[in-house]
């Protein structure tokens, strides 16, 4: 069973949750961005101390910052909300008479 620890990364104007996992089968340190949970995951081999893992995260902060910026902000999916979809801006329209989701021009029904 992997050892898991939760840490908050703070820099500039933001804080990011960081989940640190030690896994027996890991051979190298790995940092990934989890866009759905808006958190980072650091996977460490069992022989690597947490302090060394945190130095690794520090060296990858520019990459992590770019990933966060590329994710963008969360948008509530409510009627009349405009969202990006396949490179276009699309407005959500509630159509109770329609079944399923359809796209007509610049709208999702």
N, CA, C and O atoms as a GROMACS GRO file, in nm:
protein
  436
    1UNK      N    1   0.085  -0.119   0.000
    1UNK     CA    2   0.000   0.000   0.000
    1UNK      C    3   0.089   0.125   0.000
    1UNK      O    4   0.178   0.136   0.084
    2UNK      N    5   0.065   0.218  -0.093
    2UNK     CA    6   0.151   0.337  -0.098
    2UNK      C    7   0.127   0.431   0.020
    2UNK      O    8   0.015   0.441   0.070
    3UNK      N    9   0.234   0.499   0.063
    3UNK     CA   10   0.223   0.600   0.167
    3UNK      C   11   0.178   0.729   0.100
    3UNK      O   12   0.237   0.768  -0.001
    4UNK      N   13   0.075   0.797   0.154
    4UNK     CA   14   0.024   0.920   0.095
    4UNK      C   15   0.028   1.031   0.197
    4UNK      O   16  -0.006   1.012   0.314
    5UNK      N   17   0.069   1.151   0.152
    5UNK     CA   18   0.076   1.268   0.237
    5UNK      C   19   0.022   1.386   0.157
    5UNK      O   20   0.041   1.392   0.035
    6UNK      N   21  -0.046   1.479   0.222
    6UNK     CA   22  -0.100   1.596   0.155
    6UNK      C   23  -0.029   1.722   0.204
    6UNK      O   24  -0.010   1.741   0.324
    7UNK      N   25   0.009   1.808   0.108
    7UNK     CA   26   0.085   1.929   0.137
    7UNK      C   27   0.022   2.042   0.054
    7UNK      O   28  -0.036   2.016  -0.051
    8UNK      N   29   0.034   2.166   0.100
    8UNK     CA   30  -0.009   2.281   0.021
    8UNK      C   31   0.114   2.350  -0.037
    8UNK      O   32   0.206   2.387   0.037
    9UNK      N   33   0.117   2.366  -0.169
    9UNK     CA   34   0.223   2.442  -0.235
    9UNK      C   35   0.177   2.586  -0.244
    9UNK      O   36   0.065   2.612  -0.287
   10UNK      N   37   0.260   2.680  -0.205
   10UNK     CA   38   0.223   2.821  -0.212
   10UNK      C   39   0.331   2.897  -0.285
   10UNK      O   40   0.450   2.887  -0.253
   11UNK      N   41   0.290   2.974  -0.383
   11UNK     CA   42   0.380   3.067  -0.447
   11UNK      C   43   0.299   3.174  -0.514
   11UNK      O   44   0.186   3.152  -0.558
   12UNK      N   45   0.360   3.293  -0.523
   12UNK     CA   46   0.295   3.411  -0.578
   12UNK      C   47   0.156   3.427  -0.520
   12UNK      O   48   0.141   3.440  -0.398
   13UNK      N   49   0.053   3.427  -0.603
   13UNK     CA   50  -0.081   3.455  -0.554
   13UNK      C   51  -0.168   3.331  -0.537
   13UNK      O   52  -0.288   3.344  -0.515
   14UNK      N   53  -0.111   3.212  -0.546
   14UNK     CA   54  -0.195   3.092  -0.540
   14UNK      C   55  -0.137   2.984  -0.449
   14UNK      O   56  -0.018   2.981  -0.420
   15UNK      N   57  -0.227   2.896  -0.406
   15UNK     CA   58  -0.186   2.775  -0.336
   15UNK      C   59  -0.243   2.657  -0.413
   15UNK      O   60  -0.353   2.664  -0.468
   16UNK      N   61  -0.167   2.549  -0.417
   16UNK     CA   62  -0.207   2.430  -0.492
   16UNK      C   63  -0.192   2.309  -0.400
   16UNK      O   64  -0.086   2.291  -0.339
   17UNK      N   65  -0.296   2.226  -0.389
   17UNK     CA   66  -0.282   2.103  -0.311
   17UNK      C   67  -0.184   2.007  -0.380
   17UNK      O   68  -0.190   1.989  -0.502
   18UNK      N   69  -0.097   1.947  -0.303
   18UNK     CA   70  -0.001   1.851  -0.354
   18UNK      C   71  -0.019   1.720  -0.278
   18UNK      O   72  -0.010   1.717  -0.155
   19UNK      N   73  -0.044   1.614  -0.350
   19UNK     CA   74  -0.053   1.481  -0.291
   19UNK      C   75   0.080   1.412  -0.317
   19UNK      O   76   0.124   1.402  -0.431
   20UNK      N   77   0.145   1.364  -0.211
   20UNK     CA   78   0.273   1.296  -0.223
   20UNK      C   79   0.250   1.148  -0.195
   20UNK      O   80   0.197   1.110  -0.090
   21UNK      N   81   0.292   1.064  -0.291
   21UNK     CA   82   0.276   0.918  -0.276
   21UNK      C   83   0.411   0.851  -0.288
   21UNK      O   84   0.489   0.883  -0.378
   22UNK      N   85   0.438   0.758  -0.198
   22UNK     CA   86   0.556   0.671  -0.213
   22UNK      C   87   0.503   0.536  -0.258
   22UNK      O   88   0.419   0.476  -0.192
   23UNK      N   89   0.553   0.490  -0.372
   23UNK     CA   90   0.506   0.364  -0.428
   23UNK      C   91   0.624   0.268  -0.444
   23UNK      O   92   0.730   0.307  -0.492
   24UNK      N   93   0.602   0.148  -0.405
   24UNK     CA   94   0.707   0.046  -0.411
   24UNK      C   95   0.757   0.022  -0.553
   24UNK      O   96   0.877   0.001  -0.573
   25UNK      N   97   0.670   0.026  -0.651
   25UNK     CA   98   0.710  -0.003  -0.789
   25UNK      C   99   0.770   0.114  -0.865
   25UNK      O  100   0.815   0.097  -0.978
   26UNK      N  101   0.772   0.234  -0.805
   26UNK     CA  102   0.825   0.353  -0.874
   26UNK      C  103   0.977   0.348  -0.882
   26UNK      O  104   1.045   0.307  -0.788
   27UNK      N  105   1.028   0.390  -0.997
   27UNK     CA  106   1.173   0.394  -1.016
   27UNK      C  107   1.228   0.535  -1.022
   27UNK      O  108   1.348   0.557  -1.006
   28UNK      N  109   1.138   0.631  -1.046
   28UNK     CA  110   1.182   0.770  -1.057
   28UNK      C  111   1.076   0.862  -0.999
   28UNK      O  112   0.962   0.822  -0.980
   29UNK      N  113   1.115   0.985  -0.972
   29UNK     CA  114   1.019   1.084  -0.923
   29UNK      C  115   0.933   1.130  -1.041
   29UNK      O  116   0.981   1.142  -1.154
   30UNK      N  117   0.806   1.155  -1.012
   30UNK     CA  118   0.715   1.196  -1.117
   30UNK      C  119   0.617   1.298  -1.061
   30UNK      O  120   0.556   1.276  -0.957
   31UNK      N  121   0.602   1.410  -1.132
   31UNK     CA  122   0.507   1.514  -1.092
   31UNK      C  123   0.402   1.524  -1.202
   31UNK      O  124   0.437   1.542  -1.319
   32UNK      N  125   0.275   1.515  -1.165
   32UNK     CA  126   0.167   1.527  -1.262
   32UNK      C  127   0.066   1.630  -1.212
   32UNK      O  128   0.054   1.654  -1.092
   33UNK      N  129  -0.006   1.691  -1.306
   33UNK     CA  130  -0.111   1.786  -1.276
   33UNK      C  131  -0.245   1.716  -1.298
   33UNK      O  132  -0.267   1.656  -1.403
   34UNK      N  133  -0.334   1.725  -1.199
   34UNK     CA  134  -0.467   1.663  -1.205
   34UNK      C  135  -0.570   1.775  -1.228
   34UNK      O  136  -0.614   1.837  -1.132
   35UNK      N  137  -0.609   1.801  -1.354
   35UNK     CA  138  -0.698   1.914  -1.380
   35UNK      C  139  -0.836   1.902  -1.317
   35UNK      O  140  -0.895   2.004  -1.280
   36UNK      N  141  -0.890   1.783  -1.304
   36UNK     CA  142  -1.024   1.768  -1.247
   36UNK      C  143  -1.029   1.806  -1.099
   36UNK      O  144  -1.126   1.866  -1.054
   37UNK      N  145  -0.926   1.772  -1.026
   37UNK     CA  146  -0.922   1.806  -0.883
   37UNK      C  147  -0.840   1.933  -0.858
   37UNK      O  148  -0.832   1.981  -0.745
   38UNK      N  149  -0.779   1.987  -0.964
   38UNK     CA  150  -0.693   2.105  -0.956
   38UNK      C  151  -0.588   2.086  -0.846
   38UNK      O  152  -0.569   2.172  -0.760
   39UNK      N  153  -0.519   1.971  -0.853
   39UNK     CA  154  -0.414   1.941  -0.757
   39UNK      C  155  -0.297   1.874  -0.830
   39UNK      O  156  -0.312   1.826  -0.942
   40UNK      N  157  -0.184   1.873  -0.764
   40UNK     CA  158  -0.064   1.810  -0.820
   40UNK      C  159  -0.041   1.678  -0.747
   40UNK      O  160  -0.080   1.662  -0.631
   41UNK      N  161   0.023   1.585  -0.816
   41UNK     CA  162   0.054   1.454  -0.758
   41UNK      C  163   0.203   1.428  -0.778
   41UNK      O  164   0.252   1.429  -0.891
   42UNK      N  165   0.273   1.405  -0.668
   42UNK     CA  166   0.415   1.370  -0.671
   42UNK      C  167   0.427   1.225  -0.631
   42UNK      O  168   0.388   1.187  -0.520
   43UNK      N  169   0.483   1.143  -0.719
   43UNK     CA  170   0.505   1.002  -0.690
   43UNK      C  171   0.655   0.981  -0.670
   43UNK      O  172   0.736   1.022  -0.752
   44UNK      N  173   0.689   0.918  -0.558
   44UNK     CA  174   0.829   0.896  -0.522
   44UNK      C  175   0.858   0.747  -0.506
   44UNK      O  176   0.772   0.672  -0.460
   45UNK      N  177   0.978   0.704  -0.545
   45UNK     CA  178   1.021   0.568  -0.511
   45UNK      C  179   1.040   0.561  -0.359
   45UNK      O  180   1.061   0.664  -0.295
   46UNK      N  181   1.034   0.442  -0.301
   46UNK     CA  182   1.044   0.431  -0.156
   46UNK      C  183   1.176   0.480  -0.097
   46UNK      O  184   1.180   0.522   0.019
   47UNK      N  185   1.285   0.476  -0.174
   47UNK     CA  186   1.416   0.516  -0.120
   47UNK      C  187   1.441   0.666  -0.125
   47UNK      O  188   1.543   0.712  -0.074
   48UNK      N  189   1.350   0.745  -0.186
   48UNK     CA  190   1.370   0.890  -0.200
   48UNK      C  191   1.304   0.961  -0.082
   48UNK      O  192   1.184   0.943  -0.059
   49UNK      N  193   1.380   1.043  -0.007
   49UNK     CA  194   1.321   1.116   0.106
   49UNK      C  195   1.227   1.227   0.057
   49UNK      O  196   1.242   1.279  -0.053
   50UNK      N  197   1.132   1.262   0.140
   50UNK     CA  198   1.034   1.366   0.107
   50UNK      C  199   1.104   1.499   0.076
   50UNK      O  200   1.062   1.571  -0.014
   51UNK      N  201   1.209   1.531   0.149
   51UNK     CA  202   1.282   1.656   0.127
   51UNK      C  203   1.336   1.664  -0.015
   51UNK      O  204   1.329   1.770  -0.079
   52UNK      N  205   1.390   1.554  -0.066
   52UNK     CA  206   1.440   1.551  -0.204
   52UNK      C  207   1.324   1.564  -0.303
   52UNK      O  208   1.337   1.630  -0.406
   53UNK      N  209   1.211   1.502  -0.271
   53UNK     CA  210   1.093   1.515  -0.357
   53UNK      C  211   1.044   1.658  -0.364
   53UNK      O  212   1.003   1.704  -0.471
   54UNK      N  213   1.048   1.730  -0.252
   54UNK     CA  214   1.006   1.870  -0.250
   54UNK      C  215   1.102   1.958  -0.328
   54UNK      O  216   1.059   2.056  -0.390
   55UNK      N  217   1.231   1.925  -0.328
   55UNK     CA  218   1.327   1.998  -0.412
   55UNK      C  219   1.295   1.975  -0.560
   55UNK      O  220   1.305   2.067  -0.641
   56UNK      N  221   1.255   1.852  -0.594
   56UNK     CA  222   1.215   1.818  -0.730
   56UNK      C  223   1.094   1.902  -0.771
   56UNK      O  224   1.091   1.958  -0.881
   57UNK      N  225   0.993   1.911  -0.684
   57UNK     CA  226   0.874   1.992  -0.713
   57UNK      C  227   0.914   2.137  -0.733
   57UNK      O  228   0.866   2.203  -0.825
   58UNK      N  229   1.002   2.188  -0.647
   58UNK     CA  230   1.047   2.327  -0.657
   58UNK      C  231   1.112   2.352  -0.794
   58UNK      O  232   1.091   2.458  -0.853
   59UNK      N  233   1.190   2.257  -0.842
   59UNK     CA  234   1.256   2.273  -0.972
   59UNK      C  235   1.157   2.265  -1.088
   59UNK      O  236   1.187   2.311  -1.198
   60UNK      N  237   1.039   2.207  -1.064
   60UNK     CA  238   0.938   2.192  -1.170
   60UNK      C  239   0.824   2.293  -1.158
   60UNK      O  240   0.724   2.283  -1.230
   61UNK      N  241   0.837   2.390  -1.069
   61UNK     CA  242   0.730   2.488  -1.051
   61UNK      C  243   0.693   2.564  -1.179
   61UNK      O  244   0.574   2.585  -1.203
   62UNK      N  245   0.789   2.606  -1.262
   62UNK     CA  246   0.749   2.674  -1.386
   62UNK      C  247   0.660   2.585  -1.474
   62UNK      O  248   0.563   2.632  -1.532
   63UNK      N  249   0.693   2.457  -1.485
   63UNK     CA  250   0.611   2.364  -1.563
   63UNK      C  251   0.472   2.352  -1.502
   63UNK      O  252   0.371   2.356  -1.572
   64UNK      N  253   0.467   2.337  -1.369
   64UNK     CA  254   0.339   2.322  -1.300
   64UNK      C  255   0.254   2.447  -1.317
   64UNK      O  256   0.133   2.438  -1.338
   65UNK      N  257   0.315   2.564  -1.309
   65UNK     CA  258   0.243   2.690  -1.327
   65UNK      C  259   0.182   2.697  -1.466
   65UNK      O  260   0.067   2.740  -1.482
   66UNK      N  261   0.257   2.655  -1.568
   66UNK     CA  262   0.202   2.653  -1.706
   66UNK      C  263   0.084   2.558  -1.718
   66UNK      O  264  -0.013   2.588  -1.787
   67UNK      N  265   0.091   2.443  -1.650
   67UNK     CA  266  -0.019   2.347  -1.654
   67UNK      C  267  -0.145   2.407  -1.589
   67UNK      O  268  -0.256   2.389  -1.639
   68UNK      N  269  -0.126   2.475  -1.478
   68UNK     CA  270  -0.238   2.538  -1.409
   68UNK      C  271  -0.302   2.644  -1.497
   68UNK      O  272  -0.424   2.651  -1.508
   69UNK      N  273  -0.218   2.727  -1.560
   69UNK     CA  274  -0.271   2.833  -1.647
   69UNK      C  275  -0.345   2.775  -1.767
   69UNK      O  276  -0.445   2.831  -1.811
   70UNK      N  277  -0.296   2.663  -1.820
   70UNK     CA  278  -0.360   2.600  -1.937
   70UNK      C  279  -0.495   2.538  -1.900
   70UNK      O  280  -0.583   2.527  -1.984
   71UNK      N  281  -0.511   2.499  -1.774
   71UNK     CA  282  -0.637   2.439  -1.730
   71UNK      C  283  -0.748   2.542  -1.729
   71UNK      O  284  -0.862   2.509  -1.763
   72UNK      N  285  -0.719   2.664  -1.693
   72UNK     CA  286  -0.821   2.768  -1.687
   72UNK      C  287  -0.907   2.755  -1.563
   72UNK      O  288  -0.885   2.669  -1.477
   73UNK      N  289  -1.004   2.842  -1.555
   73UNK     CA  290  -1.094   2.845  -1.439
   73UNK      C  291  -1.211   2.752  -1.460
   73UNK      O  292  -1.249   2.722  -1.573
   74UNK      N  293  -1.268   2.706  -1.351
   74UNK     CA  294  -1.390   2.625  -1.357
   74UNK      C  295  -1.507   2.715  -1.395
   74UNK      O  296  -1.514   2.830  -1.352
   75UNK      N  297  -1.598   2.661  -1.474
   75UNK     CA  298  -1.715   2.736  -1.517
   75UNK      C  299  -1.839   2.657  -1.477
   75UNK      O  300  -1.848   2.537  -1.504
   76UNK      N  301  -1.934   2.723  -1.411
   76UNK     CA  302  -2.059   2.657  -1.374
   76UNK      C  303  -2.143   2.637  -1.499
   76UNK      O  304  -2.162   2.731  -1.576
   77UNK      N  305  -2.193   2.517  -1.520
   77UNK     CA  306  -2.274   2.488  -1.638
   77UNK      C  307  -2.420   2.518  -1.608
   77UNK      O  308  -2.497   2.430  -1.570
   78UNK      N  309  -2.457   2.642  -1.626
   78UNK     CA  310  -2.594   2.687  -1.605
   78UNK      C  311  -2.645   2.747  -1.736
   78UNK      O  312  -2.565   2.782  -1.822
   79UNK      N  313  -2.778   2.760  -1.753
   79UNK     CA  314  -2.830   2.820  -1.876
   79UNK      C  315  -2.771   2.959  -1.899
   79UNK      O  316  -2.750   3.037  -1.806
   80UNK      N  317  -2.744   2.988  -2.025
   80UNK     CA  318  -2.687   3.115  -2.072
   80UNK      C  319  -2.538   3.130  -2.044
   80UNK      O  320  -2.482   3.236  -2.073
   81UNK      N  321  -2.472   3.030  -1.989
   81UNK     CA  322  -2.328   3.035  -1.968
   81UNK      C  323  -2.259   3.010  -2.102
   81UNK      O  324  -2.301   2.924  -2.178
   82UNK      N  325  -2.154   3.085  -2.130
   82UNK     CA  326  -2.074   3.066  -2.251
   82UNK      C  327  -1.950   2.987  -2.214
   82UNK      O  328  -1.876   3.025  -2.122
   83UNK      N  329  -1.927   2.876  -2.286
   83UNK     CA  330  -1.813   2.789  -2.257
   83UNK      C  331  -1.732   2.765  -2.384
   83UNK      O  332  -1.787   2.773  -2.494
   84UNK      N  333  -1.602   2.736  -2.371
   84UNK     CA  334  -1.524   2.698  -2.488
   84UNK      C  335  -1.552   2.552  -2.523
   84UNK      O  336  -1.550   2.465  -2.436
   85UNK      N  337  -1.577   2.524  -2.651
   85UNK     CA  338  -1.602   2.388  -2.696
   85UNK      C  339  -1.539   2.369  -2.833
   85UNK      O  340  -1.581   2.432  -2.930
   86UNK      N  341  -1.438   2.283  -2.841
   86UNK     CA  342  -1.370   2.254  -2.968
   86UNK      C  343  -1.325   2.380  -3.039
   86UNK      O  344  -1.339   2.392  -3.161
   87UNK      N  345  -1.270   2.475  -2.964
   87UNK     CA  346  -1.214   2.596  -3.022
   87UNK      C  347  -1.315   2.706  -3.048
   87UNK      O  348  -1.277   2.813  -3.097
   88UNK      N  349  -1.442   2.686  -3.016
   88UNK     CA  350  -1.545   2.789  -3.036
   88UNK      C  351  -1.610   2.823  -2.903
   88UNK      O  352  -1.609   2.741  -2.810
   89UNK      N  353  -1.665   2.943  -2.893
   89UNK     CA  354  -1.740   2.984  -2.774
   89UNK      C  355  -1.886   2.946  -2.797
   89UNK      O  356  -1.946   2.988  -2.896
   90UNK      N  357  -1.943   2.868  -2.706
   90UNK     CA  358  -2.079   2.817  -2.721
   90UNK      C  359  -2.161   2.853  -2.599
   90UNK      O  360  -2.113   2.843  -2.486
   91UNK      N  361  -2.285   2.896  -2.621
   91UNK     CA  362  -2.376   2.934  -2.513
   91UNK      C  363  -2.465   2.815  -2.479
   91UNK      O  364  -2.516   2.747  -2.568
   92UNK      N  365  -2.484   2.789  -2.349
   92UNK     CA  366  -2.572   2.680  -2.305
   92UNK      C  367  -2.714   2.735  -2.298
   92UNK      O  368  -2.739   2.837  -2.234
   93UNK      N  369  -2.808   2.667  -2.363
   93UNK     CA  370  -2.948   2.706  -2.363
   93UNK      C  371  -3.031   2.590  -2.310
   93UNK      O  372  -3.019   2.478  -2.359
   94UNK      N  373  -3.115   2.618  -2.210
   94UNK     CA  374  -3.202   2.514  -2.155
   94UNK      C  375  -3.325   2.500  -2.245
   94UNK      O  376  -3.399   2.597  -2.264
   95UNK      N  377  -3.346   2.382  -2.301
   95UNK     CA  378  -3.461   2.354  -2.387
   95UNK      C  379  -3.532   2.232  -2.332
   95UNK      O  380  -3.498   2.120  -2.369
   96UNK      N  381  -3.631   2.250  -2.243
   96UNK     CA  382  -3.695   2.135  -2.179
   96UNK      C  383  -3.765   2.041  -2.276
   96UNK      O  384  -3.782   1.923  -2.245
   97UNK      N  385  -3.805   2.089  -2.392
   97UNK     CA  386  -3.874   2.004  -2.489
   97UNK      C  387  -3.776   1.916  -2.568
   97UNK      O  388  -3.818   1.817  -2.628
   98UNK      N  389  -3.650   1.950  -2.569
   98UNK     CA  390  -3.550   1.874  -2.645
   98UNK      C  391  -3.501   1.755  -2.564
   98UNK      O  392  -3.501   1.757  -2.441
   99UNK      N  393  -3.460   1.651  -2.635
   99UNK     CA  394  -3.403   1.532  -2.569
   99UNK      C  395  -3.254   1.530  -2.593
   99UNK      O  396  -3.209   1.552  -2.705
  100UNK      N  397  -3.177   1.503  -2.490
  100UNK     CA  398  -3.032   1.496  -2.505
  100UNK      C  399  -2.972   1.633  -2.524
  100UNK      O  400  -3.033   1.735  -2.490
  101UNK      N  401  -2.852   1.636  -2.578
  101UNK     CA  402  -2.780   1.761  -2.602
  101UNK      C  403  -2.757   1.773  -2.752
  101UNK      O  404  -2.708   1.681  -2.816
  102UNK      N  405  -2.794   1.888  -2.805
  102UNK     CA  406  -2.770   1.914  -2.948
  102UNK      C  407  -2.702   2.049  -2.961
  102UNK      O  408  -2.715   2.135  -2.874
  103UNK      N  409  -2.631   2.066  -3.071
  103UNK     CA  410  -2.564   2.192  -3.098
  103UNK      C  411  -2.629   2.255  -3.220
  103UNK      O  412  -2.637   2.194  -3.326
  104UNK      N  413  -2.675   2.377  -3.204
  104UNK     CA  414  -2.733   2.453  -3.314
  104UNK      C  415  -2.663   2.587  -3.317
  104UNK      O  416  -2.675   2.666  -3.224
  105UNK      N  417  -2.590   2.612  -3.425
  105UNK     CA  418  -2.512   2.735  -3.442
  105UNK      C  419  -2.419   2.755  -3.323
  105UNK      O  420  -2.328   2.674  -3.301
  106UNK      N  421  -2.439   2.861  -3.247
  106UNK     CA  422  -2.351   2.893  -3.135
  106UNK      C  423  -2.409   2.850  -3.001
  106UNK      O  424  -2.369   2.901  -2.897
  107UNK      N  425  -2.505   2.756  -3.003
  107UNK     CA  426  -2.573   2.716  -2.879
  107UNK      C  427  -2.571   2.565  -2.859
  107UNK      O  428  -2.575   2.487  -2.955
  108UNK      N  429  -2.566   2.525  -2.732
  108UNK     CA  430  -2.588   2.386  -2.692
  108UNK      C  431  -2.727   2.380  -2.633
  108UNK      O  432  -2.756   2.453  -2.539
  109UNK      N  433  -2.813   2.295  -2.686
  109UNK     CA  434  -2.950   2.282  -2.634
  109UNK      C  435  -2.963   2.155  -2.556
  109UNK      O  436  -3.071   2.125  -2.504
   0.00000   0.00000   0.00000
